[in-house]
Coordinates of C-alpha atoms in Angstrom, one line a residue:
M1 CA 42.6 -57.4 -69.1
F2 CA 44.0 -56.9 -72.6
L3 CA 41.5 -57.4 -75.4
L4 CA 42.0 -57.0 -79.1
H5 CA 39.7 -57.2 -82.1
P6 CA 41.6 -56.4 -85.4
Q7 CA 39.0 -55.2 -87.9
I8 CA 40.5 -57.0 -90.9
E9 CA 40.6 -60.6 -92.1
P10 CA 41.0 -63.2 -90.7
W11 CA 39.6 -61.6 -87.5
L12 CA 36.6 -60.1 -89.2
I13 CA 35.2 -62.0 -92.2
P14 CA 32.0 -60.8 -93.9
G15 CA 29.6 -63.4 -95.4
K16 CA 26.2 -63.6 -97.0
N17 CA 24.1 -63.7 -93.8
G18 CA 26.5 -62.2 -91.4
F19 CA 30.1 -62.1 -90.4
K20 CA 32.6 -64.0 -88.3
V21 CA 34.4 -62.1 -85.5
V22 CA 37.4 -63.0 -83.5
L23 CA 38.3 -61.6 -80.1
L24 CA 41.8 -62.0 -78.7
A25 CA 42.2 -62.0 -75.0
E26 CA 45.2 -61.9 -72.6
R27 CA 43.8 -65.0 -70.8
S28 CA 40.9 -67.4 -71.0
E29 CA 40.5 -68.9 -67.6
A30 CA 37.2 -68.1 -65.8
L31 CA 36.1 -65.9 -68.7
R32 CA 32.6 -65.6 -70.2
V33 CA 32.8 -63.8 -73.5
Q34 CA 30.0 -62.5 -75.6
V35 CA 29.5 -60.2 -78.6
R36 CA 26.7 -57.7 -78.4
C37 CA 24.9 -56.7 -81.6
E38 CA 21.5 -55.2 -82.6
P39 CA 20.2 -57.1 -85.7
D40 CA 16.7 -55.6 -85.2
N41 CA 17.4 -52.6 -83.1
E42 CA 17.2 -54.8 -80.0
A43 CA 20.3 -55.9 -78.2
L44 CA 21.3 -59.5 -78.9
F45 CA 24.1 -61.3 -76.9
I46 CA 25.9 -64.1 -78.6
D47 CA 28.3 -66.4 -76.7
M48 CA 31.7 -66.7 -78.1
K49 CA 33.6 -70.0 -78.2
L50 CA 37.2 -70.5 -77.2
A51 CA 39.1 -71.6 -80.3
G52 CA 42.7 -72.1 -79.2
R53 CA 45.4 -69.6 -79.2
E54 CA 46.9 -67.1 -81.5
A55 CA 50.5 -66.4 -80.6
G56 CA 50.4 -65.5 -76.9
L57 CA 46.7 -64.6 -77.0
H58 CA 43.5 -66.6 -76.5
R59 CA 41.1 -66.8 -79.4
F60 CA 37.3 -66.5 -79.1
I61 CA 35.0 -66.7 -82.2
A62 CA 31.4 -66.1 -83.0
E63 CA 29.0 -65.6 -86.0
V64 CA 27.1 -62.3 -86.0
P65 CA 24.0 -61.7 -88.2
W66 CA 23.8 -58.6 -90.3
D67 CA 21.5 -55.8 -89.2
T68 CA 19.4 -56.0 -92.4
G69 CA 17.5 -52.8 -91.5
N70 CA 20.4 -50.5 -91.0
E71 CA 23.9 -49.8 -92.2
P72 CA 26.3 -50.2 -90.7
T73 CA 26.0 -53.2 -88.4
L74 CA 27.1 -52.3 -84.8
Y75 CA 28.7 -54.7 -82.3
A76 CA 30.8 -54.7 -79.1
F77 CA 32.4 -57.4 -76.9
K78 CA 31.5 -58.1 -73.3
V79 CA 33.9 -60.1 -71.1
I80 CA 33.0 -61.2 -67.5
E81 CA 35.8 -62.3 -65.2
N82 CA 35.2 -63.0 -61.5
G83 CA 32.1 -60.9 -61.5
R84 CA 33.8 -57.9 -63.2
Q85 CA 32.9 -56.7 -66.6
S86 CA 35.1 -55.4 -69.4
W87 CA 33.8 -54.1 -72.7
L88 CA 35.7 -53.6 -75.9
A89 CA 34.4 -51.1 -78.5
G90 CA 35.9 -49.3 -81.4
D91 CA 37.6 -46.7 -79.3
G92 CA 39.0 -49.1 -76.7
L93 CA 38.2 -50.6 -73.3
H94 CA 35.2 -49.6 -71.2
E95 CA 34.0 -50.7 -67.7
R96 CA 30.4 -50.6 -68.8
V97 CA 28.4 -51.0 -72.0
P98 CA 29.7 -48.4 -74.4
H99 CA 27.6 -45.9 -76.3
R100 CA 26.4 -46.9 -79.8
D101 CA 28.5 -44.1 -81.3
V102 CA 31.8 -45.9 -80.4
M103 CA 30.8 -49.5 -81.1
F104 CA 32.6 -51.5 -83.8
R105 CA 30.8 -51.2 -87.1
I106 CA 30.9 -52.9 -90.5
N107 CA 29.0 -52.4 -93.7
R108 CA 27.8 -55.3 -95.8
S109 CA 27.4 -53.4 -99.1
T110 CA 28.3 -49.6 -99.0
L111 CA 32.0 -50.0 -99.1
P112 CA 34.8 -47.6 -100.3
P113 CA 36.9 -48.5 -103.3
R114 CA 39.9 -50.7 -102.3
W115 CA 42.2 -49.0 -104.7
V116 CA 42.3 -45.9 -102.6
R117 CA 44.2 -47.6 -99.8
D118 CA 47.2 -48.2 -102.0
Q119 CA 47.6 -44.6 -103.1
V120 CA 49.9 -41.7 -102.2
F121 CA 48.1 -38.5 -103.1
Y122 CA 49.7 -35.2 -104.1
Q123 CA 47.6 -32.1 -103.8
I124 CA 48.3 -29.4 -106.4
F125 CA 47.2 -25.8 -106.4
P126 CA 47.5 -25.3 -110.2
D127 CA 48.6 -21.7 -110.4
R128 CA 51.5 -22.3 -108.0
F129 CA 52.9 -25.7 -109.0
C130 CA 54.6 -25.4 -112.4
Q131 CA 54.3 -23.2 -115.5
G132 CA 54.3 -25.2 -118.6
D133 CA 53.2 -22.6 -121.2
P134 CA 54.1 -19.0 -120.5
A135 CA 51.7 -17.8 -123.2
L136 CA 48.8 -18.9 -121.0
Q137 CA 49.6 -16.7 -118.1
V138 CA 47.2 -14.0 -117.0
R139 CA 48.4 -10.6 -118.0
S140 CA 48.3 -7.7 -115.5
G141 CA 45.1 -5.7 -116.1
E142 CA 43.8 -8.3 -118.5
Y143 CA 40.5 -8.2 -116.7
T144 CA 39.0 -7.0 -113.5
Y145 CA 37.9 -9.4 -110.7
G146 CA 34.4 -9.4 -109.3
S147 CA 32.7 -6.1 -109.4
G148 CA 35.3 -4.6 -111.6
R149 CA 37.3 -2.7 -109.0
M150 CA 40.2 -5.2 -108.8
P151 CA 42.5 -5.6 -111.8
V152 CA 44.3 -8.9 -111.9
V153 CA 48.1 -8.9 -111.5
A154 CA 50.7 -11.1 -113.1
K155 CA 53.6 -12.0 -110.7
R156 CA 57.0 -13.4 -111.3
W157 CA 57.4 -17.1 -110.3
G158 CA 58.3 -17.2 -106.6
E159 CA 57.7 -13.5 -105.9
A160 CA 56.2 -12.9 -102.5
I161 CA 52.4 -13.1 -102.1
N162 CA 50.6 -9.9 -101.3
P163 CA 48.1 -10.8 -98.5
D164 CA 45.9 -8.0 -99.5
L165 CA 45.3 -9.5 -103.0
P166 CA 44.5 -13.2 -102.1
A167 CA 42.5 -13.8 -105.3
T168 CA 43.9 -11.6 -108.0
E169 CA 47.6 -12.4 -108.2
F170 CA 48.6 -15.0 -110.8
Y171 CA 51.9 -16.8 -111.1
G172 CA 51.3 -18.8 -114.3
G173 CA 51.1 -22.4 -113.2
D174 CA 49.0 -24.5 -115.5
L175 CA 48.0 -28.1 -116.3
I176 CA 50.8 -28.3 -119.0
G177 CA 53.2 -27.7 -116.1
V178 CA 51.6 -30.5 -114.1
R179 CA 52.1 -32.9 -117.1
R180 CA 55.7 -31.8 -117.4
Q181 CA 56.4 -32.8 -113.8
L182 CA 54.8 -36.3 -113.8
D183 CA 58.2 -37.9 -113.9
Y184 CA 59.2 -35.9 -110.8
L185 CA 56.0 -36.9 -109.0
Q186 CA 56.0 -40.6 -110.0
K187 CA 59.6 -41.5 -110.5
Q188 CA 61.5 -39.2 -108.1
L189 CA 59.0 -39.1 -105.3
G190 CA 56.7 -42.1 -105.7
I191 CA 53.3 -40.4 -106.1
T192 CA 50.5 -42.5 -107.4
A193 CA 47.5 -40.1 -107.4
V194 CA 46.9 -36.4 -108.0
Y195 CA 44.2 -34.2 -106.4
L196 CA 43.8 -30.9 -108.2
N197 CA 42.3 -27.8 -106.6
P198 CA 39.6 -26.3 -108.8
V199 CA 40.4 -26.0 -112.5
F200 CA 37.2 -24.7 -114.0
T201 CA 36.8 -21.2 -115.4
S202 CA 36.9 -18.5 -112.8
G203 CA 38.3 -15.0 -112.4
S204 CA 40.2 -15.8 -109.2
N205 CA 43.5 -17.7 -108.8
H206 CA 41.9 -20.2 -106.3
K207 CA 38.8 -20.8 -108.6
Y208 CA 36.4 -21.6 -105.8
D209 CA 34.1 -19.1 -107.4
T210 CA 33.1 -21.1 -110.5
E211 CA 31.9 -19.3 -113.7
D212 CA 31.6 -22.4 -116.0
Y213 CA 31.5 -25.9 -114.7
Y214 CA 32.0 -27.4 -118.2
Q215 CA 35.2 -25.5 -119.1
V216 CA 38.7 -25.8 -117.7
D217 CA 40.0 -22.3 -117.3
P218 CA 41.9 -21.3 -120.5
H219 CA 44.8 -19.9 -118.4
L220 CA 45.3 -23.4 -117.1
G221 CA 45.2 -24.9 -120.6
G222 CA 41.5 -25.5 -121.2
N223 CA 39.7 -28.8 -121.6
E224 CA 42.4 -30.2 -123.9
A225 CA 45.0 -29.8 -121.2
L226 CA 43.0 -31.7 -118.7
A227 CA 42.2 -34.5 -121.2
A228 CA 45.9 -34.8 -122.0
L229 CA 46.9 -34.8 -118.3
S230 CA 44.3 -37.5 -117.6
S231 CA 45.6 -39.6 -120.5
D232 CA 49.2 -39.3 -119.3
L233 CA 48.2 -40.3 -115.7
K234 CA 46.3 -43.3 -116.9
C235 CA 49.2 -44.4 -119.1
R236 CA 51.4 -44.3 -115.9
G237 CA 48.8 -46.2 -113.8
M238 CA 48.1 -43.1 -111.7
R239 CA 44.8 -41.7 -110.5
L240 CA 43.1 -38.3 -110.7
I241 CA 40.5 -36.6 -108.6
L242 CA 39.1 -33.1 -109.1
D243 CA 37.6 -30.5 -106.8
A244 CA 33.8 -30.1 -106.9
V245 CA 32.6 -26.7 -105.7
V246 CA 28.8 -27.2 -105.8
N247 CA 27.7 -25.4 -102.6
H248 CA 28.0 -22.1 -104.4
T249 CA 29.1 -20.4 -107.6
G250 CA 30.9 -17.2 -108.4
T251 CA 28.8 -14.0 -108.9
N252 CA 29.9 -14.0 -112.5
H253 CA 28.5 -17.4 -113.3
P254 CA 25.9 -16.9 -116.1
W255 CA 23.3 -18.4 -113.8
F256 CA 23.8 -15.5 -111.3
N257 CA 25.4 -12.8 -113.5
L258 CA 25.6 -10.1 -110.8
Y259 CA 27.9 -7.8 -112.7
K260 CA 26.3 -8.5 -116.1
R261 CA 29.4 -10.0 -117.7
H262 CA 27.1 -12.2 -119.8
T263 CA 24.0 -11.7 -121.8
S264 CA 22.0 -14.2 -119.7
E265 CA 19.1 -13.0 -117.5
G266 CA 20.9 -13.9 -114.2
A267 CA 19.2 -14.8 -111.0
A268 CA 20.8 -11.8 -109.3
H269 CA 18.7 -9.3 -111.2
S270 CA 15.4 -11.0 -112.1
E271 CA 12.8 -13.1 -110.4
A272 CA 11.9 -14.3 -113.8
S273 CA 15.4 -15.7 -114.4
P274 CA 15.3 -19.4 -115.3
W275 CA 18.0 -19.8 -112.6
R276 CA 16.3 -17.8 -109.9
D277 CA 15.3 -20.8 -107.8
W278 CA 18.7 -22.3 -108.2
Y279 CA 20.0 -19.9 -105.6
Y280 CA 18.8 -19.0 -102.1
F281 CA 17.3 -15.6 -101.7
D282 CA 15.8 -14.3 -98.4
E283 CA 12.5 -12.4 -98.1
A284 CA 14.3 -9.2 -99.0
G285 CA 15.7 -10.8 -102.2
H286 CA 19.3 -11.1 -101.0
N287 CA 21.7 -14.0 -101.4
H288 CA 24.2 -13.5 -98.5
G289 CA 26.8 -15.9 -99.9
W290 CA 28.7 -18.7 -98.3
K291 CA 29.7 -17.7 -94.8
G292 CA 28.8 -14.1 -95.6
H293 CA 31.0 -13.8 -98.7
A294 CA 28.8 -12.0 -101.2
S295 CA 31.1 -13.2 -104.0
L296 CA 30.0 -16.8 -103.4
P297 CA 26.2 -17.0 -103.8
V298 CA 24.8 -20.1 -102.3
L299 CA 23.0 -22.7 -104.4
D300 CA 19.6 -24.0 -103.2
Y301 CA 19.0 -27.7 -103.8
R302 CA 15.2 -27.4 -103.4
S303 CA 15.4 -26.6 -107.2
E304 CA 14.7 -29.6 -109.4
G305 CA 16.6 -27.8 -112.2
L306 CA 19.7 -27.4 -110.1
R307 CA 19.6 -31.0 -109.0
E308 CA 19.4 -32.2 -112.6
Q309 CA 22.3 -29.9 -113.6
I310 CA 24.6 -30.8 -110.8
Y311 CA 24.1 -34.6 -110.5
G312 CA 20.9 -35.9 -111.9
G313 CA 21.1 -35.5 -115.7
P314 CA 23.2 -37.7 -118.0
D315 CA 25.6 -34.9 -118.7
S316 CA 25.3 -33.2 -115.3
V317 CA 28.4 -31.5 -113.8
L318 CA 29.5 -34.4 -111.6
R319 CA 28.9 -37.0 -114.3
H320 CA 30.4 -35.1 -117.2
W321 CA 34.0 -35.2 -116.0
M322 CA 33.8 -38.9 -115.3
H323 CA 33.2 -39.5 -119.0
A324 CA 36.0 -39.9 -121.6
P325 CA 38.3 -38.2 -122.4
Y326 CA 38.7 -37.1 -118.8
S327 CA 37.5 -40.2 -116.9
I328 CA 38.5 -38.9 -113.5
D329 CA 38.6 -41.3 -110.6
G330 CA 36.5 -39.3 -108.1
W331 CA 35.7 -35.9 -106.6
R332 CA 36.8 -34.0 -103.6
F333 CA 33.7 -32.0 -102.5
D334 CA 34.3 -28.5 -101.1
V335 CA 32.4 -27.7 -97.9
I336 CA 30.2 -30.7 -98.5
H337 CA 28.6 -30.6 -95.1
M338 CA 27.1 -27.1 -95.7
L339 CA 25.1 -27.6 -98.9
G340 CA 21.4 -28.3 -98.9
E341 CA 18.0 -26.7 -99.2
G342 CA 17.4 -23.0 -98.4
S343 CA 20.0 -20.9 -96.6
G344 CA 21.6 -23.8 -94.8
S345 CA 22.3 -27.6 -94.9
T346 CA 18.7 -28.9 -94.7
N347 CA 18.6 -32.4 -96.0
N348 CA 22.3 -32.4 -96.5
A349 CA 22.7 -36.2 -96.0
H350 CA 20.2 -36.9 -98.8
Y351 CA 22.2 -34.9 -101.3
V352 CA 25.5 -36.4 -100.3
R353 CA 23.9 -39.8 -100.8
E354 CA 22.6 -38.6 -104.2
F355 CA 26.1 -37.4 -105.2
R356 CA 27.5 -40.8 -104.2
R357 CA 24.8 -42.7 -106.2
A358 CA 25.4 -40.6 -109.3
L359 CA 29.2 -41.1 -109.2
R360 CA 28.8 -44.8 -108.6
E361 CA 26.5 -45.1 -111.6
E362 CA 29.3 -43.7 -113.7
N363 CA 32.1 -45.6 -112.1
P364 CA 31.5 -48.2 -109.4
E365 CA 35.0 -47.5 -108.0
A366 CA 34.7 -43.7 -107.9
Y367 CA 36.2 -42.1 -104.7
V368 CA 33.8 -39.8 -102.8
L369 CA 35.9 -37.4 -100.7
G370 CA 34.5 -34.7 -98.4
E371 CA 36.0 -31.6 -97.0
H372 CA 35.4 -31.2 -93.2
F373 CA 37.5 -29.1 -90.9
N374 CA 35.8 -30.7 -87.9
E375 CA 34.5 -34.0 -86.8
A376 CA 32.8 -35.8 -89.7
T377 CA 31.5 -39.1 -88.3
S378 CA 28.0 -39.0 -89.6
W379 CA 29.2 -38.6 -93.2
L380 CA 31.6 -41.6 -92.9
Q381 CA 29.2 -44.4 -92.1
G382 CA 29.5 -45.9 -95.6
D383 CA 26.4 -44.5 -97.3
Q384 CA 27.7 -41.0 -98.0
E385 CA 31.5 -40.4 -98.2
D386 CA 34.3 -42.9 -98.7
G387 CA 36.6 -40.6 -96.7
A388 CA 37.1 -37.1 -95.5
M389 CA 40.0 -34.7 -95.6
N390 CA 41.0 -36.0 -92.2
Y391 CA 41.6 -32.7 -90.3
Y392 CA 39.8 -33.8 -87.1
G393 CA 41.0 -37.4 -86.9
F394 CA 44.6 -36.8 -87.9
A395 CA 45.9 -33.4 -88.8
H396 CA 44.6 -31.6 -85.7
P397 CA 45.8 -34.1 -83.1
V398 CA 49.2 -34.3 -84.8
R399 CA 49.4 -30.5 -84.9
E400 CA 48.7 -30.2 -81.2
W401 CA 51.1 -33.0 -80.2
L402 CA 54.0 -31.9 -82.3
A403 CA 53.5 -28.2 -83.1
G404 CA 51.7 -27.1 -79.9
T405 CA 48.9 -25.3 -81.6
D406 CA 45.3 -26.0 -82.3
I407 CA 43.0 -25.4 -85.3
A408 CA 42.6 -21.8 -84.4
Y409 CA 46.4 -21.3 -84.0
E410 CA 46.0 -21.0 -80.3
P411 CA 48.6 -22.6 -78.0
A412 CA 47.9 -26.3 -77.2
N413 CA 49.6 -28.7 -74.9
L414 CA 48.4 -32.2 -75.8
S415 CA 49.8 -35.1 -73.8
T416 CA 50.8 -38.3 -75.5
A417 CA 48.0 -40.2 -73.8
E418 CA 45.4 -37.7 -74.9
F419 CA 46.9 -37.7 -78.4
S420 CA 46.5 -41.4 -78.7
A421 CA 43.0 -41.3 -77.2
W422 CA 42.0 -38.6 -79.7
L423 CA 43.1 -40.9 -82.6
D424 CA 41.3 -43.9 -81.1
S425 CA 38.1 -41.9 -80.6
A426 CA 38.0 -40.5 -84.1
R427 CA 39.0 -43.8 -85.8
G428 CA 36.6 -46.0 -83.6
R429 CA 33.5 -44.2 -84.7
I430 CA 33.6 -45.1 -88.4
P431 CA 33.8 -48.5 -90.2
Y432 CA 37.5 -49.5 -90.5
A433 CA 37.2 -49.9 -94.3
N434 CA 36.4 -46.1 -94.4
Q435 CA 39.2 -45.4 -92.0
L436 CA 41.6 -47.0 -94.5
T437 CA 40.4 -44.5 -97.1
Q438 CA 40.5 -41.4 -94.9
F439 CA 42.5 -38.6 -96.5
N440 CA 45.4 -38.0 -94.0
L441 CA 47.0 -34.7 -94.5
L442 CA 49.3 -32.4 -92.5
D443 CA 48.2 -29.1 -94.2
S444 CA 46.5 -27.8 -97.3
H445 CA 45.7 -24.7 -99.3
D446 CA 43.5 -23.6 -96.3
T447 CA 46.0 -23.9 -93.5
A448 CA 49.5 -22.8 -92.6
R449 CA 52.1 -25.3 -93.6
F450 CA 53.1 -27.8 -90.9
F451 CA 56.7 -27.0 -91.5
T452 CA 56.1 -23.4 -90.7
L453 CA 54.0 -24.3 -87.6
V454 CA 57.0 -26.2 -86.2
G455 CA 59.3 -23.3 -86.9
G456 CA 61.2 -25.0 -89.8
D457 CA 62.2 -27.9 -87.4
T458 CA 63.1 -30.7 -89.9
D459 CA 63.1 -33.3 -87.1
A460 CA 59.5 -32.4 -86.0
M461 CA 58.4 -32.4 -89.6
K462 CA 59.9 -35.8 -90.2
L463 CA 58.1 -37.1 -87.1
A464 CA 54.8 -35.8 -88.5
V465 CA 55.5 -37.4 -91.9
T466 CA 56.3 -40.7 -90.3
L467 CA 52.9 -40.7 -88.6
Q468 CA 51.2 -39.6 -91.9
F469 CA 52.6 -42.6 -93.8
A470 CA 52.2 -45.2 -91.1
Y471 CA 48.7 -44.3 -89.7
P472 CA 45.6 -45.9 -91.1
G473 CA 44.3 -44.0 -94.1
V474 CA 45.7 -42.7 -97.4
P475 CA 48.4 -40.0 -97.2
S476 CA 48.2 -36.8 -99.1
I477 CA 51.2 -34.5 -99.6
Y478 CA 50.4 -30.8 -100.2
Y479 CA 52.7 -29.7 -103.0
G480 CA 56.1 -28.5 -101.8
D481 CA 55.9 -30.0 -98.3
E482 CA 58.4 -32.6 -99.4
I483 CA 61.0 -29.9 -100.2
G484 CA 60.5 -27.8 -97.1
L485 CA 58.3 -25.2 -98.7
E486 CA 57.0 -22.9 -96.0
G487 CA 54.0 -20.7 -95.7
G488 CA 51.8 -19.1 -93.1
Q489 CA 48.0 -18.9 -93.1
D490 CA 46.1 -18.5 -96.4
P491 CA 47.1 -17.0 -98.8
D492 CA 50.8 -17.4 -97.7
C493 CA 50.4 -21.2 -97.7
R494 CA 50.0 -21.0 -101.5
R495 CA 53.5 -20.0 -102.4
C496 CA 55.1 -21.1 -105.7
F497 CA 56.9 -24.5 -105.8
D498 CA 60.7 -23.9 -105.9
W499 CA 62.1 -25.9 -108.8
E500 CA 65.7 -25.0 -108.0
A501 CA 66.7 -28.3 -106.4
S502 CA 69.7 -26.7 -104.6
H503 CA 67.2 -24.9 -102.4
W504 CA 65.4 -28.0 -101.3
N505 CA 65.5 -29.5 -97.8
R506 CA 67.2 -32.7 -98.9
D507 CA 67.0 -34.4 -95.5
L508 CA 63.2 -33.9 -95.6
F509 CA 62.9 -34.9 -99.2
E510 CA 64.7 -38.1 -98.7
H511 CA 62.5 -38.9 -95.7
Y512 CA 59.4 -38.5 -97.8
K513 CA 60.9 -40.8 -100.4
A514 CA 61.8 -43.4 -97.9
S515 CA 58.4 -43.2 -96.2
I516 CA 56.6 -43.6 -99.5
A517 CA 58.8 -46.6 -100.5
L518 CA 58.3 -48.3 -97.2
R519 CA 54.5 -47.8 -97.4
K520 CA 54.5 -49.4 -100.8
A521 CA 56.6 -52.3 -99.7
R522 CA 54.6 -53.2 -96.6
E523 CA 51.0 -54.4 -97.1
E524 CA 50.2 -53.8 -93.4
L525 CA 50.8 -50.1 -93.8
R526 CA 48.1 -49.9 -96.5
H527 CA 45.6 -52.6 -95.4
G528 CA 46.5 -53.6 -91.9
A529 CA 44.9 -53.2 -88.5
Y530 CA 46.2 -50.7 -85.9
L531 CA 47.1 -51.0 -82.2
A532 CA 48.6 -48.3 -79.9
L533 CA 51.2 -50.1 -77.8
L534 CA 52.7 -47.4 -75.6
T535 CA 51.8 -43.8 -74.6
E536 CA 54.3 -42.6 -72.0
K537 CA 55.4 -39.0 -71.5
D538 CA 56.9 -37.9 -74.8
T539 CA 57.0 -41.4 -76.4
F540 CA 54.4 -43.1 -78.5
A541 CA 54.5 -46.6 -80.1
F542 CA 52.0 -48.3 -82.3
A543 CA 51.7 -51.2 -84.7
R544 CA 50.2 -51.8 -88.1
F545 CA 49.7 -55.5 -88.7
T546 CA 48.2 -58.4 -90.6
D547 CA 48.2 -62.0 -89.7
R548 CA 51.6 -62.3 -91.6
A549 CA 53.6 -59.2 -90.7
A550 CA 53.7 -56.1 -88.6
S551 CA 55.4 -52.7 -88.7
L552 CA 56.1 -51.1 -85.3
Y553 CA 56.7 -47.4 -84.9
A554 CA 58.4 -45.9 -81.9
L555 CA 58.3 -42.1 -81.7
N556 CA 60.1 -39.7 -79.4
R557 CA 59.2 -36.0 -79.4
S558 CA 61.5 -35.1 -76.5
A559 CA 64.9 -33.5 -76.7
Q560 CA 66.7 -36.5 -75.2
A561 CA 67.2 -40.0 -76.6
C562 CA 65.3 -42.7 -74.8
A563 CA 64.8 -46.5 -74.6
I564 CA 61.3 -47.6 -75.5
R565 CA 60.2 -51.0 -74.4
I566 CA 57.3 -52.2 -76.6
P567 CA 54.9 -55.0 -75.6
V568 CA 54.8 -57.0 -78.8
W569 CA 53.1 -59.9 -77.0
K570 CA 49.9 -58.0 -77.7
L571 CA 50.2 -58.7 -81.4
P572 CA 48.8 -61.9 -82.9
L573 CA 52.1 -62.9 -84.6
K574 CA 53.1 -66.4 -83.6
R575 CA 56.8 -66.1 -84.0
A576 CA 58.1 -62.8 -85.2
N577 CA 61.6 -61.8 -86.2
W578 CA 62.0 -58.1 -85.4
V579 CA 64.4 -55.9 -87.5
A580 CA 64.8 -52.2 -87.2
A581 CA 64.4 -50.4 -90.6
A582 CA 67.5 -48.4 -89.9
E583 CA 70.7 -49.0 -87.9
D584 CA 69.2 -48.6 -84.4
A585 CA 69.9 -50.4 -81.2
L586 CA 67.3 -53.1 -80.9
V587 CA 66.9 -55.8 -78.1
S588 CA 64.3 -58.6 -78.3
E589 CA 63.1 -60.6 -75.4
E590 CA 60.1 -62.9 -75.0
G591 CA 57.1 -60.7 -75.8
W592 CA 59.0 -57.4 -75.8
V593 CA 61.1 -55.3 -78.1
T594 CA 63.3 -52.5 -76.7
V595 CA 64.7 -49.8 -79.1
I596 CA 66.8 -46.7 -78.5
V597 CA 65.1 -43.8 -80.2
P598 CA 67.2 -40.6 -80.7
A599 CA 65.8 -37.3 -79.7
R600 CA 62.9 -36.0 -81.8
S601 CA 63.0 -39.1 -84.0
A602 CA 61.1 -42.2 -84.9
V603 CA 62.2 -45.8 -85.4
A604 CA 60.4 -48.3 -87.6
I605 CA 60.7 -51.9 -86.6
L606 CA 59.6 -54.6 -89.1
G607 CA 58.4 -58.1 -88.2
E608 CA 57.4 -61.2 -90.2
D609 CA 55.6 -64.2 -88.9
K610 CA 58.1 -67.0 -89.0
S611 CA 55.9 -69.8 -87.8
A612 CA 54.8 -71.0 -91.2

């Protein structure tokens, strides 16, 4: 029995007292169909009514009340046919009642901003993207990092990274350089939003050890450069989010002042310090730092003063940069799941909700993005984050399916069926509105570049990019991926962008451009529902669709061309005219589309509802 519940209008329509749901079924004879919900934490079964057909599928409808005591409202579908039960939940079909964790879910009020769905993000590590003003570059020996034993080093642009000096080598990239390349980002590539790794004053090149939350590092151009960049982006209709590192500071922050770089009475040296309770200290008086890194002393949110400084006060850190002239559109929160009270993450959810509340007070459309290397379901139920850096639900399964390696860089052999099941499981545990604002990435400043993981195989990289731009969520390009920039594990993944265009992988660059353009042109790729249509050996096919159009994708990871026969009868399009986006062999028959997919390639097939 094939069952389908697209989690977008017109198949899911929220209202004041509840929402209308539509279930589409392969057949209707001898069926009893119900929707199960829990409006008061007790199961309620509502009979669904047959309401005609939608293309080749049978349509059942019902009205479901909101769960007024909880967010989100959970629901699932129960179908009885000849004494046999089938259940449909967010992760697919079940033969018995599914666990609450995988039921469909919808929020009535705590919704992510819709603008995020329409973006193509570009992540920039400022020191390595572009140098705009050489006079700003750190000079060798200008200062010593941390305890004073490590003098900083100025490097030539593009010079090899020394893995033994991950924090103290500087190449001279700055925010003036980012401004200079906005034409490249917007006009040549098609980028609409920028995410900057940390920009605030710090002695390191990565700046995850903040020394001043209210000053952009002068070597990046200072506050004036960020204000100018923000203004230019807004004039172009582009968005900007910054990196919030509020789980820890650097040891040289005046609040801590371990090495006495400041005149302040830092928490590191005195129990009488006004900032002593802003940090966690054990019974022996030690702050062991984030994950044991003594250079990153952990903040303690039991402190009222810290809470007021980070998010509570009118000019607190998170609010300050949302004000003019910066007016950023949101924050990406570093290790957001780890912050809290004491030495660990006690009451973490409370503080993430407080961050969200503070940002929404400043801008009702602010984007709240969390960093999670692993599964992040509990933070993505609507009341905390709008989206996560989608390592678990996208980057990791794609890495295993196409690159044959897991998160720990160990060999992995993921079948296509398990790949699809992994995607379904991760996607099905969060409200679909939040899935559409998940931050889908292939790599980042913390991981080896995907292009390097696949051994510089352009075809494999293009397959991954196709998935990135077609799968539900908002794509984010890590700077340089589009030109074939390589890099192993951190810090090698932070190489300088190569601005010599003759060195670029033009095939890959053109694929990025085409993928961005197609995403912008097709509403279903930004707002549409998702359905896996085929998982067979090394081939995978899925659809993104609305009630008016669909985009089908057929992917082949094998070394041989193959014919893929796709069951388009499963889509609720009354009369579609299917056209391949490129010159590919395409055969249509009633309810099916067959396409020849070359080795290690993907084919996009576009369809419009011609019944109107």
